[in-house]
mmCIF file of C-alpha atoms and ligand atoms in Angstrom:
data_model
loop_
_atom_site.group_PDB
_atom_site.id
_atom_site.type_symbol
_atom_site.label_atom_id
_atom_site.label_comp_id
_atom_site.label_asym_id
_atom_site.label_seq_id
_atom_site.Cartn_x
_atom_site.Cartn_y
_atom_site.Cartn_z
ATOM 1 C CA MET A 16 -4.615 52.265 -60.366
ATOM 2 C CA SER A 17 -6.638 49.623 -62.157
ATOM 3 C CA GLU A 18 -4.884 46.984 -60.058
ATOM 4 C CA ARG A 19 -6.738 48.137 -56.990
ATOM 5 C CA LYS A 20 -8.978 45.554 -55.351
ATOM 6 C CA LEU A 21 -12.521 46.877 -55.095
ATOM 7 C CA ALA A 22 -15.268 45.484 -52.881
ATOM 8 C CA PHE A 23 -18.946 46.395 -53.166
ATOM 9 C CA ILE A 24 -20.699 45.571 -49.905
ATOM 10 C CA TYR A 25 -24.314 44.674 -50.484
ATOM 11 C CA SER A 26 -27.114 42.492 -49.283
ATOM 12 C CA PRO A 27 -30.314 41.617 -51.167
ATOM 13 C CA GLU A 28 -31.875 41.554 -47.687
ATOM 14 C CA ILE A 29 -31.848 45.343 -47.881
ATOM 15 C CA GLU A 30 -34.414 45.274 -50.669
ATOM 16 C CA GLY A 31 -37.063 44.080 -48.251
ATOM 17 C CA LEU A 32 -36.381 46.962 -45.824
ATOM 18 C CA SER A 33 -37.585 50.488 -46.327
ATOM 19 C CA TYR A 34 -38.072 53.849 -44.667
ATOM 20 C CA PRO A 35 -41.682 55.099 -44.693
ATOM 21 C CA ILE A 36 -42.863 55.741 -48.235
ATOM 22 C CA ASP A 37 -43.191 59.513 -47.691
ATOM 23 C CA CYS A 38 -39.661 59.839 -46.280
ATOM 24 C CA PRO A 39 -37.172 61.365 -48.755
ATOM 25 C CA PHE A 40 -34.497 58.846 -47.709
ATOM 26 C CA LYS A 41 -34.647 55.966 -50.184
ATOM 27 C CA THR A 42 -32.958 52.699 -49.221
ATOM 28 C CA GLN A 43 -33.293 51.535 -52.821
ATOM 29 C CA ARG A 44 -30.388 53.719 -53.970
ATOM 30 C CA ALA A 45 -27.672 51.159 -53.190
ATOM 31 C CA GLY A 46 -29.477 48.424 -55.120
ATOM 32 C CA LEU A 47 -30.108 50.747 -58.054
ATOM 33 C CA THR A 48 -26.425 51.679 -58.114
ATOM 34 C CA ARG A 49 -25.547 47.998 -58.103
ATOM 35 C CA GLN A 50 -27.847 47.425 -61.096
ATOM 36 C CA ARG A 51 -26.287 50.362 -62.904
ATOM 37 C CA LEU A 52 -22.797 48.987 -62.302
ATOM 38 C CA LEU A 53 -23.865 45.561 -63.534
ATOM 39 C CA SER A 54 -25.358 47.090 -66.680
ATOM 40 C CA PHE A 55 -22.040 48.836 -67.327
ATOM 41 C CA GLY A 56 -20.073 45.669 -66.717
ATOM 42 C CA LEU A 57 -18.302 47.342 -63.832
ATOM 43 C CA LEU A 58 -19.125 44.821 -61.116
ATOM 44 C CA GLY A 59 -17.745 41.326 -60.833
ATOM 45 C CA GLY A 60 -14.706 39.998 -62.559
ATOM 46 C CA GLU A 61 -11.151 40.318 -61.489
ATOM 47 C CA GLY A 62 -10.527 42.764 -58.667
ATOM 48 C CA ARG A 63 -14.177 43.902 -58.375
ATOM 49 C CA VAL A 64 -15.971 41.641 -55.965
ATOM 50 C CA GLU A 65 -19.317 41.812 -54.247
ATOM 51 C CA VAL A 66 -19.264 41.034 -50.542
ATOM 52 C CA PRO A 67 -22.410 40.358 -48.541
ATOM 53 C CA ALA A 68 -23.358 42.734 -45.733
ATOM 54 C CA ARG A 69 -24.176 41.433 -42.275
ATOM 55 C CA LYS A 70 -25.948 42.922 -39.294
ATOM 56 C CA ALA A 71 -23.700 44.529 -36.687
ATOM 57 C CA SER A 72 -24.031 42.903 -33.275
ATOM 58 C CA LEU A 73 -25.201 44.840 -30.228
ATOM 59 C CA ALA A 74 -21.684 44.636 -28.799
ATOM 60 C CA GLU A 75 -20.322 46.196 -31.990
ATOM 61 C CA LEU A 76 -22.916 48.970 -31.933
ATOM 62 C CA GLU A 77 -22.062 49.678 -28.284
ATOM 63 C CA GLU A 78 -18.565 50.634 -29.358
ATOM 64 C CA PHE A 79 -20.173 54.015 -30.058
ATOM 65 C CA HIS A 80 -23.832 53.991 -29.044
ATOM 66 C CA THR A 81 -25.099 53.658 -25.487
ATOM 67 C CA ALA A 82 -26.900 50.476 -24.437
ATOM 68 C CA ARG A 83 -29.980 52.407 -23.339
ATOM 69 C CA TYR A 84 -30.217 54.157 -26.708
ATOM 70 C CA LEU A 85 -29.994 50.847 -28.558
ATOM 71 C CA GLU A 86 -32.728 49.490 -26.315
ATOM 72 C CA GLU A 87 -35.006 52.471 -26.976
ATOM 73 C CA LEU A 88 -34.400 52.264 -30.723
ATOM 74 C CA GLN A 89 -35.330 48.574 -30.811
ATOM 75 C CA ARG A 90 -38.365 49.213 -28.624
ATOM 76 C CA ALA A 91 -39.511 52.096 -30.845
ATOM 77 C CA ALA A 92 -39.043 49.963 -33.972
ATOM 78 C CA GLY A 93 -41.474 47.542 -32.350
ATOM 79 C CA GLY A 94 -44.031 50.327 -31.975
ATOM 80 C CA ASP A 95 -43.322 51.354 -28.380
ATOM 81 C CA LEU A 96 -41.887 54.881 -28.456
ATOM 82 C CA THR A 97 -41.302 56.094 -24.895
ATOM 83 C CA VAL A 98 -40.654 59.578 -23.517
ATOM 84 C CA ASP A 99 -36.990 58.609 -23.163
ATOM 85 C CA GLY A 100 -36.972 57.601 -26.819
ATOM 86 C CA LEU A 101 -38.458 60.963 -27.806
ATOM 87 C CA HIS A 102 -35.701 62.719 -25.856
ATOM 88 C CA MET A 103 -33.189 60.691 -27.830
ATOM 89 C CA GLY A 104 -34.575 62.176 -31.038
ATOM 90 C CA LEU A 105 -36.630 59.153 -32.062
ATOM 91 C CA GLY A 106 -39.911 59.691 -33.865
ATOM 92 C CA GLY A 107 -39.317 63.256 -35.092
ATOM 93 C CA PRO A 108 -40.154 64.493 -38.597
ATOM 94 C CA ASP A 109 -36.631 63.599 -39.802
ATOM 95 C CA THR A 110 -36.321 60.499 -37.627
ATOM 96 C CA PRO A 111 -39.514 58.579 -38.295
ATOM 97 C CA MET A 112 -40.071 55.290 -36.539
ATOM 98 C CA PHE A 113 -40.841 52.265 -38.708
ATOM 99 C CA LYS A 114 -40.588 48.555 -38.197
ATOM 100 C CA ASP A 115 -37.365 48.114 -40.201
ATOM 101 C CA VAL A 116 -35.494 50.999 -38.585
ATOM 102 C CA PHE A 117 -33.238 48.934 -36.338
ATOM 103 C CA GLU A 118 -32.773 46.136 -38.848
ATOM 104 C CA TYR A 119 -31.768 48.511 -41.639
ATOM 105 C CA SER A 120 -29.476 50.624 -39.487
ATOM 106 C CA ALA A 121 -27.724 47.594 -37.981
ATOM 107 C CA LEU A 122 -27.229 46.161 -41.459
ATOM 108 C CA ALA A 123 -25.713 49.441 -42.671
ATOM 109 C CA CYS A 124 -23.320 49.374 -39.700
ATOM 110 C CA GLY A 125 -22.452 45.713 -40.269
ATOM 111 C CA ALA A 126 -21.689 46.580 -43.889
ATOM 112 C CA ALA A 127 -19.364 49.367 -42.731
ATOM 113 C CA LEU A 128 -17.557 47.026 -40.352
ATOM 114 C CA THR A 129 -17.267 44.422 -43.112
ATOM 115 C CA ALA A 130 -15.717 47.109 -45.304
ATOM 116 C CA ALA A 131 -13.285 48.104 -42.535
ATOM 117 C CA ASP A 132 -12.328 44.466 -41.919
ATOM 118 C CA LEU A 133 -11.693 43.871 -45.627
ATOM 119 C CA VAL A 134 -9.414 46.891 -45.713
ATOM 120 C CA LEU A 135 -7.582 45.835 -42.542
ATOM 121 C CA ALA A 136 -7.100 42.302 -43.895
ATOM 122 C CA GLY A 137 -5.670 43.695 -47.124
ATOM 123 C CA LYS A 138 -8.497 42.066 -49.082
ATOM 124 C CA ALA A 139 -9.772 45.368 -50.449
ATOM 125 C CA ASP A 140 -8.089 48.640 -51.347
ATOM 126 C CA ILE A 141 -11.423 50.337 -51.930
ATOM 127 C CA ALA A 142 -14.620 49.237 -50.166
ATOM 128 C CA PHE A 143 -18.005 50.756 -50.990
ATOM 129 C CA ASN A 144 -20.794 50.716 -48.411
ATOM 130 C CA LEU A 145 -23.638 52.568 -50.064
ATOM 131 C CA LEU A 146 -26.064 51.264 -47.427
ATOM 132 C CA GLY A 147 -24.496 53.639 -44.918
ATOM 133 C CA GLY A 148 -23.210 57.156 -44.440
ATOM 134 C CA PHE A 149 -25.379 57.981 -41.418
ATOM 135 C CA HIS A 150 -23.162 60.784 -40.169
ATOM 136 C CA HIS A 151 -25.736 62.633 -38.042
ATOM 137 C CA ALA A 152 -26.323 59.840 -35.526
ATOM 138 C CA MET A 153 -24.837 60.606 -32.101
ATOM 139 C CA ALA A 154 -23.971 58.160 -29.351
ATOM 140 C CA GLU A 155 -27.433 58.604 -27.866
ATOM 141 C CA LYS A 156 -29.387 60.604 -30.393
ATOM 142 C CA ALA A 157 -30.987 60.135 -33.791
ATOM 143 C CA ALA A 158 -31.191 62.993 -36.315
ATOM 144 C CA GLY A 159 -31.578 63.666 -40.034
ATOM 145 C CA PHE A 160 -32.657 60.137 -41.121
ATOM 146 C CA CYS A 161 -29.684 58.715 -39.153
ATOM 147 C CA TYR A 162 -30.075 56.318 -36.231
ATOM 148 C CA LEU A 163 -26.805 54.369 -35.998
ATOM 149 C CA ASN A 164 -23.541 55.894 -37.164
ATOM 150 C CA ASP A 165 -21.788 53.435 -39.468
ATOM 151 C CA VAL A 166 -19.153 56.025 -40.407
ATOM 152 C CA VAL A 167 -18.056 56.408 -36.791
ATOM 153 C CA LEU A 168 -18.044 52.662 -36.187
ATOM 154 C CA ALA A 169 -15.857 52.058 -39.242
ATOM 155 C CA CYS A 170 -13.420 54.809 -38.234
ATOM 156 C CA MET A 171 -13.283 53.420 -34.689
ATOM 157 C CA ARG A 172 -12.521 49.921 -35.913
ATOM 158 C CA LEU A 173 -9.738 51.184 -38.179
ATOM 159 C CA ALA A 174 -8.297 53.376 -35.409
ATOM 160 C CA ALA A 175 -8.466 50.495 -32.924
ATOM 161 C CA ALA A 176 -6.206 48.573 -35.293
ATOM 162 C CA GLY A 177 -3.655 51.359 -34.941
ATOM 163 C CA LYS A 178 -4.434 53.143 -38.198
ATOM 164 C CA ARG A 179 -4.376 56.899 -38.592
ATOM 165 C CA VAL A 180 -7.792 57.563 -40.092
ATOM 166 C CA ALA A 181 -8.777 60.534 -42.230
ATOM 167 C CA CYS A 182 -12.551 60.862 -42.445
ATOM 168 C CA VAL A 183 -13.526 63.144 -45.322
ATOM 169 C CA ASP A 184 -17.193 64.094 -45.514
ATOM 170 C CA VAL A 185 -18.449 65.762 -48.697
ATOM 171 C CA ASP A 186 -22.158 65.293 -48.028
ATOM 172 C CA ALA A 187 -24.145 68.541 -48.338
ATOM 173 C CA HIS A 188 -24.879 68.361 -44.610
ATOM 174 C CA HIS A 189 -22.327 68.802 -41.841
ATOM 175 C CA GLY A 190 -21.143 65.473 -40.415
ATOM 176 C CA ASP A 191 -22.006 66.447 -36.853
ATOM 177 C CA GLY A 192 -22.288 62.943 -35.377
ATOM 178 C CA THR A 193 -18.882 62.017 -36.727
ATOM 179 C CA GLN A 194 -17.394 65.284 -35.504
ATOM 180 C CA ALA A 195 -18.756 64.690 -31.999
ATOM 181 C CA ALA A 196 -17.353 61.159 -31.837
ATOM 182 C CA PHE A 197 -13.767 62.203 -32.524
ATOM 183 C CA TYR A 198 -13.687 65.792 -31.275
ATOM 184 C CA ASN A 199 -11.042 64.991 -28.642
ATOM 185 C CA ARG A 200 -8.984 62.539 -30.649
ATOM 186 C CA ASN A 201 -5.916 63.063 -32.797
ATOM 187 C CA ASP A 202 -5.831 59.617 -34.413
ATOM 188 C CA VAL A 203 -8.983 60.291 -36.449
ATOM 189 C CA LEU A 204 -8.924 63.453 -38.550
ATOM 190 C CA THR A 205 -12.391 64.667 -39.539
ATOM 191 C CA ILE A 206 -12.851 67.045 -42.463
ATOM 192 C CA SER A 207 -16.348 68.086 -43.491
ATOM 193 C CA LEU A 208 -17.143 70.286 -46.488
ATOM 194 C CA HIS A 209 -20.836 71.092 -46.423
ATOM 195 C CA GLU A 210 -23.479 73.700 -47.094
ATOM 196 C CA SER A 211 -23.227 76.311 -44.363
ATOM 197 C CA GLY A 212 -25.205 75.823 -41.174
ATOM 198 C CA LYS A 213 -26.590 79.292 -41.827
ATOM 199 C CA THR A 214 -28.847 77.802 -44.501
ATOM 200 C CA LEU A 215 -29.002 74.056 -43.832
ATOM 201 C CA PHE A 216 -29.552 71.395 -41.173
ATOM 202 C CA PRO A 217 -27.875 70.559 -38.799
ATOM 203 C CA TRP A 218 -27.245 74.309 -38.418
ATOM 204 C CA GLY A 219 -23.636 73.920 -37.254
ATOM 205 C CA GLY A 220 -20.246 72.874 -38.589
ATOM 206 C CA PHE A 221 -18.607 76.297 -38.531
ATOM 207 C CA GLU A 222 -14.971 77.277 -38.996
ATOM 208 C CA ASN A 223 -14.288 77.662 -35.278
ATOM 209 C CA GLU A 224 -15.198 74.043 -34.446
ATOM 210 C CA ILE A 225 -11.663 72.666 -34.672
ATOM 211 C CA GLY A 226 -11.516 69.943 -32.015
ATOM 212 C CA GLU A 227 -10.508 70.039 -28.367
ATOM 213 C CA GLY A 228 -7.742 68.745 -26.126
ATOM 214 C CA GLN A 229 -5.662 66.194 -27.981
ATOM 215 C CA GLY A 230 -7.996 66.613 -30.931
ATOM 216 C CA LEU A 231 -7.303 70.324 -31.346
ATOM 217 C CA GLY A 232 -6.851 71.005 -35.053
ATOM 218 C CA CYS A 233 -8.025 67.531 -36.045
ATOM 219 C CA ASN A 234 -11.579 68.611 -36.829
ATOM 220 C CA VAL A 235 -11.953 70.758 -39.918
ATOM 221 C CA ASN A 236 -15.165 72.332 -41.146
ATOM 222 C CA VAL A 237 -15.576 74.148 -44.440
ATOM 223 C CA PRO A 238 -19.040 75.722 -44.606
ATOM 224 C CA LEU A 239 -19.970 76.386 -48.220
ATOM 225 C CA PRO A 240 -22.280 79.190 -49.332
ATOM 226 C CA ALA A 241 -25.583 78.218 -50.927
ATOM 227 C CA GLY A 242 -25.055 78.099 -54.679
ATOM 228 C CA THR A 243 -21.521 76.670 -54.461
ATOM 229 C CA TYR A 244 -20.478 75.179 -57.810
ATOM 230 C CA ASP A 245 -17.798 72.643 -58.788
ATOM 231 C CA GLU A 246 -14.924 75.037 -59.318
ATOM 232 C CA ALA A 247 -15.540 76.830 -56.016
ATOM 233 C CA PHE A 248 -15.895 73.545 -54.143
ATOM 234 C CA LEU A 249 -12.633 72.239 -55.573
ATOM 235 C CA MET A 250 -10.875 75.470 -54.672
ATOM 236 C CA ALA A 251 -11.971 74.916 -51.065
ATOM 237 C CA PHE A 252 -10.924 71.273 -51.199
ATOM 238 C CA ASP A 253 -7.506 72.086 -52.636
ATOM 239 C CA ARG A 254 -6.837 75.009 -50.301
ATOM 240 C CA ILE A 255 -7.867 73.185 -47.126
ATOM 241 C CA ALA A 256 -8.552 69.461 -47.304
ATOM 242 C CA ALA A 257 -5.616 68.559 -49.553
ATOM 243 C CA PRO A 258 -2.839 70.157 -47.445
ATOM 244 C CA VAL A 259 -4.363 68.999 -44.151
ATOM 245 C CA LEU A 260 -4.618 65.427 -45.423
ATOM 246 C CA GLU A 261 -1.046 65.657 -46.662
ATOM 247 C CA ALA A 262 0.164 66.821 -43.244
ATOM 248 C CA PHE A 263 -1.770 64.208 -41.277
ATOM 249 C CA ASP A 264 0.268 61.185 -42.370
ATOM 250 C CA LEU A 265 -2.821 59.066 -42.912
ATOM 251 C CA ASP A 266 -3.033 55.292 -43.204
ATOM 252 C CA VAL A 267 -6.603 54.977 -44.429
ATOM 253 C CA ILE A 268 -9.368 57.246 -45.731
ATOM 254 C CA VAL A 269 -13.064 57.032 -44.931
ATOM 255 C CA LEU A 270 -15.101 59.084 -47.410
ATOM 256 C CA GLU A 271 -18.723 60.008 -46.762
ATOM 257 C CA LEU A 272 -19.845 60.530 -50.350
ATOM 258 C CA GLY A 273 -23.301 62.031 -50.005
ATOM 259 C CA MET A 274 -24.712 63.120 -53.357
ATOM 260 C CA ASP A 275 -27.060 65.775 -51.987
ATOM 261 C CA THR A 276 -24.533 68.430 -53.092
ATOM 262 C CA LEU A 277 -25.694 67.910 -56.681
ATOM 263 C CA ALA A 278 -27.747 70.636 -58.334
ATOM 264 C CA GLY A 279 -31.385 69.604 -58.310
ATOM 265 C CA ASP A 280 -31.311 67.894 -54.928
ATOM 266 C CA PRO A 281 -34.662 68.709 -53.336
ATOM 267 C CA LEU A 282 -33.301 69.225 -49.805
ATOM 268 C CA THR A 283 -30.194 71.382 -50.307
ATOM 269 C CA HIS A 284 -28.989 74.522 -52.086
ATOM 270 C CA LEU A 285 -25.629 73.702 -53.657
ATOM 271 C CA ARG A 286 -25.115 73.676 -57.434
ATOM 272 C CA MET A 287 -22.550 70.983 -58.003
ATOM 273 C CA THR A 288 -22.238 68.220 -60.587
ATOM 274 C CA ASN A 289 -20.760 64.763 -60.184
ATOM 275 C CA ASN A 290 -17.655 65.952 -62.056
ATOM 276 C CA ALA A 291 -16.546 67.464 -58.756
ATOM 277 C CA HIS A 292 -16.908 64.081 -57.043
ATOM 278 C CA VAL A 293 -14.673 62.515 -59.675
ATOM 279 C CA GLU A 294 -12.008 65.091 -58.850
ATOM 280 C CA VAL A 295 -12.350 64.465 -55.117
ATOM 281 C CA VAL A 296 -12.095 60.703 -55.569
ATOM 282 C CA LYS A 297 -9.049 61.103 -57.839
ATOM 283 C CA ARG A 298 -7.306 63.344 -55.329
ATOM 284 C CA LEU A 299 -7.942 60.800 -52.576
ATOM 285 C CA LEU A 300 -6.794 57.895 -54.754
ATOM 286 C CA ASP A 301 -3.528 59.768 -55.226
ATOM 287 C CA PHE A 302 -2.728 59.203 -51.542
ATOM 288 C CA ASN A 303 -2.361 55.557 -52.452
ATOM 289 C CA ARG A 304 -4.011 54.390 -49.249
ATOM 290 C CA PRO A 305 -7.096 52.214 -48.765
ATOM 291 C CA ILE A 306 -10.417 54.049 -48.990
ATOM 292 C CA LEU A 307 -13.723 53.100 -47.433
ATOM 293 C CA ILE A 308 -16.597 54.892 -49.157
ATOM 294 C CA ALA A 309 -19.913 55.360 -47.364
ATOM 295 C CA GLY A 310 -23.085 56.453 -49.160
ATOM 296 C CA GLY A 311 -24.868 59.174 -47.223
ATOM 297 C CA GLY A 312 -27.436 61.680 -48.467
ATOM 298 C CA GLY A 313 -28.773 62.177 -51.968
ATOM 299 C CA TYR A 314 -32.470 62.835 -52.400
ATOM 300 C CA HIS A 315 -32.642 62.999 -56.177
ATOM 301 C CA VAL A 316 -32.428 59.253 -56.643
ATOM 302 C CA GLU A 317 -31.283 59.079 -60.271
ATOM 303 C CA ASN A 318 -28.571 61.717 -59.824
ATOM 304 C CA THR A 319 -27.372 59.976 -56.671
ATOM 305 C CA VAL A 320 -27.203 56.578 -58.332
ATOM 306 C CA ARG A 321 -25.299 57.984 -61.288
ATOM 307 C CA GLY A 322 -22.899 59.850 -59.011
ATOM 308 C CA TRP A 323 -22.112 56.768 -56.953
ATOM 309 C CA ALA A 324 -21.710 54.596 -60.053
ATOM 310 C CA LEU A 325 -19.345 57.203 -61.470
ATOM 311 C CA ALA A 326 -17.300 57.224 -58.258
ATOM 312 C CA TRP A 327 -16.976 53.437 -58.465
ATOM 313 C CA ARG A 328 -15.937 53.665 -62.103
ATOM 314 C CA THR A 329 -13.340 56.281 -61.180
ATOM 315 C CA CYS A 330 -11.947 53.911 -58.550
ATOM 316 C CA CYS A 331 -11.814 51.209 -61.231
ATOM 317 C CA GLY A 332 -9.569 53.528 -63.236
ATOM 318 C CA GLU A 333 -11.919 53.404 -66.226
ATOM 319 C CA ASP A 334 -11.556 56.331 -68.604
ATOM 320 C CA GLU A 335 -14.049 58.535 -70.379
ATOM 321 C CA GLU A 336 -13.677 57.016 -73.818
ATOM 322 C CA HIS A 337 -14.651 53.669 -72.460
ATOM 323 C CA ASP A 338 -17.767 55.198 -70.961
ATOM 324 C CA ALA A 339 -18.767 56.864 -74.214
ATOM 325 C CA SER A 340 -18.609 53.597 -76.099
ATOM 326 C CA LEU A 341 -20.704 51.897 -73.442
ATOM 327 C CA GLY A 342 -23.258 54.689 -73.659
ATOM 328 C CA MET A 343 -23.574 54.277 -77.413
ATOM 329 C CA GLY A 344 -24.072 50.572 -76.886
ATOM 330 C CA GLY A 345 -27.446 51.398 -75.372
ATOM 331 C CA VAL A 346 -26.821 50.182 -71.838
ATOM 332 C CA MET A 347 -28.511 53.195 -70.258
ATOM 333 C CA LEU A 348 -31.974 51.695 -70.580
ATOM 334 C CA ALA A 349 -32.606 52.131 -66.863
ATOM 335 C CA SER A 350 -32.492 55.900 -67.206
ATOM 336 C CA SER A 351 -35.238 57.816 -68.923
ATOM 337 C CA GLU A 352 -33.710 61.110 -67.991
ATOM 338 C CA TRP A 353 -30.186 61.074 -69.241
ATOM 339 C CA ALA A 354 -28.626 59.007 -71.985
ATOM 340 C CA GLY A 355 -25.100 60.337 -72.026
ATOM 341 C CA GLY A 356 -23.185 58.090 -69.658
ATOM 342 C CA LEU A 357 -22.502 58.610 -65.985
ATOM 343 C CA ARG A 358 -21.024 62.086 -65.963
ATOM 344 C CA ASP A 359 -23.221 65.133 -65.500
ATOM 345 C CA ARG A 360 -23.082 67.838 -68.095
ATOM 346 C CA ALA A 361 -20.987 70.785 -66.852
ATOM 347 C CA LEU A 362 -23.229 73.486 -65.396
ATOM 348 C CA ALA A 363 -22.718 77.054 -66.507
ATOM 349 C CA VAL A 364 -21.840 79.440 -63.675
ATOM 350 C CA THR A 365 -23.277 82.926 -63.953
ATOM 351 C CA THR A 366 -21.374 86.063 -63.023
ATOM 352 C CA GLU A 367 -23.974 86.744 -60.385
ATOM 353 C CA GLN A 368 -23.469 83.281 -58.883
ATOM 354 C CA ARG A 369 -19.724 83.869 -58.723
ATOM 355 C CA GLN A 370 -20.230 87.230 -57.073
ATOM 356 C CA VAL A 371 -22.409 85.660 -54.402
ATOM 357 C CA VAL A 372 -20.304 82.564 -53.727
ATOM 358 C CA GLU A 373 -16.659 83.553 -54.162
ATOM 359 C CA PRO A 374 -16.118 86.399 -51.681
ATOM 360 C CA GLU A 375 -17.841 84.473 -48.900
ATOM 361 C CA LEU A 376 -16.027 81.249 -49.679
ATOM 362 C CA ARG A 377 -12.619 82.918 -49.887
ATOM 363 C CA ALA A 378 -13.180 84.547 -46.500
ATOM 364 C CA THR A 379 -14.220 81.167 -45.075
ATOM 365 C CA ILE A 380 -11.139 79.471 -46.499
ATOM 366 C CA ASP A 381 -8.878 82.099 -44.927
ATOM 367 C CA ARG A 382 -10.569 81.671 -41.551
ATOM 368 C CA VAL A 383 -10.286 77.881 -41.630
ATOM 369 C CA ARG A 384 -6.631 78.011 -42.616
ATOM 370 C CA ASN A 385 -5.946 80.513 -39.840
ATOM 371 C CA ASN A 386 -7.754 78.378 -37.275
ATOM 372 C CA VAL A 387 -6.461 74.964 -38.219
ATOM 373 C CA PHE A 388 -3.234 74.986 -40.185
ATOM 374 C CA ARG A 389 -0.820 75.801 -37.353
ATOM 375 C CA HIS A 390 -2.095 72.771 -35.423
ATOM 376 C CA GLN A 391 -1.117 70.632 -38.407
ATOM 377 C CA GLY A 392 2.297 72.240 -38.735
ATOM 378 C CA LEU A 393 1.199 74.154 -41.826
ATOM 379 C CA ALA A 394 1.556 77.843 -42.632
ATOM 380 C CA PRO A 395 -1.876 79.488 -43.011
ATOM 381 C CA GLN A 396 -0.650 81.778 -45.790
ATOM 382 C CA ALA A 397 1.082 79.100 -47.868
ATOM 383 C CA ALA A 398 -0.164 78.988 -51.420
ATOM 384 C CA ALA A 399 -0.830 75.230 -51.424
ATOM 385 C CA GLY A 400 -0.349 75.047 -55.164
ATOM 386 C CA CYS A 401 -3.091 77.531 -55.829
ATOM 387 C CA GLY A 402 -2.508 81.077 -54.547
ATOM 388 C CA SER A 403 -2.742 83.828 -57.094
ATOM 389 C CA ALA A 404 -3.821 81.413 -59.799
ATOM 390 C CA CYS A 405 -7.195 81.415 -58.035
ATOM 391 C CA GLY A 406 -7.342 85.228 -57.914
ATOM 392 C CA GLY A 407 -10.015 87.285 -59.629
HETATM 393 ZN ZN1 ZN B 508 -26.817 65.077 -46.486
#
């Protein structure tokens, strides 16, 4: 595993671009993660390269977005927000207009395409684009701090090269823009595990949204109850995502690794720790296929940075002992909040929490398996390596 070639896509240019100061979306997270990796000695050196990001061209953006939307977005960035722009979602509370909006979004998309190209050229096995993860952006609509959908563009580029793409989205929010882009396609599998639309934006992503036409069964949603904790999340992942991915015969994985699932995130209601993300990354690494990792949400900046750095370290194949020795070496100076390495402490789960989360989640898992599995040639009732071991 440690022989994998890792690429960290980054551009110092990003440091001059920012969302409005009062917006919870912080563009600084990618740079802070980079600094954390450098302080741990995890960036640079053999097999761990940094690759500069570039802006996506208009022609590249038009692979998914409409020309008139791109025009309105550029116009609005320049201060001219029209009625058409408003109808496209621009300038709302979660889609503020600011002068860097087009520049930043196009850079995030260019970074995603760079990552996809590196993977296609065999120059990277794992490519991180923490500038991106804008999974809510639609072809002609902005939403939820997302204007241009880098995740979709990367998947499209990989699929255009003939690859079977599995897009796994573990952000706390449903990946609705990504779902919409591939709803009728069977060459891009989309799996989103997210806090239920009953309690969180974008208020959709339910079990019965399973794709249409050729894409029937190739869109999988797992809505998680508020309060979902690591063990429950991993049960859902292992009972649904793992077997579906296995059946899909994938060539490449695109992972939207939002960190807003972590307990303490100010915008969501899940109770996870980054230990769950390690398990997800490990399970995906086991497929032995290239992985493109996109950033996404995460509104507690320090927790997000630590989670992403930990995911990178997991991809490096570095073990825990190594981390502990680094921690004792005093390299955590950047953090005033936590001095124990990258991993979160395990969170205790109360009986009450289990009683709230488990019955609902088990019922959801059964529904998803019933809806989706037969389209993937799987038996809905199959134990999938879990079964009664998960009982009680
Ligand atoms: Zn999110």
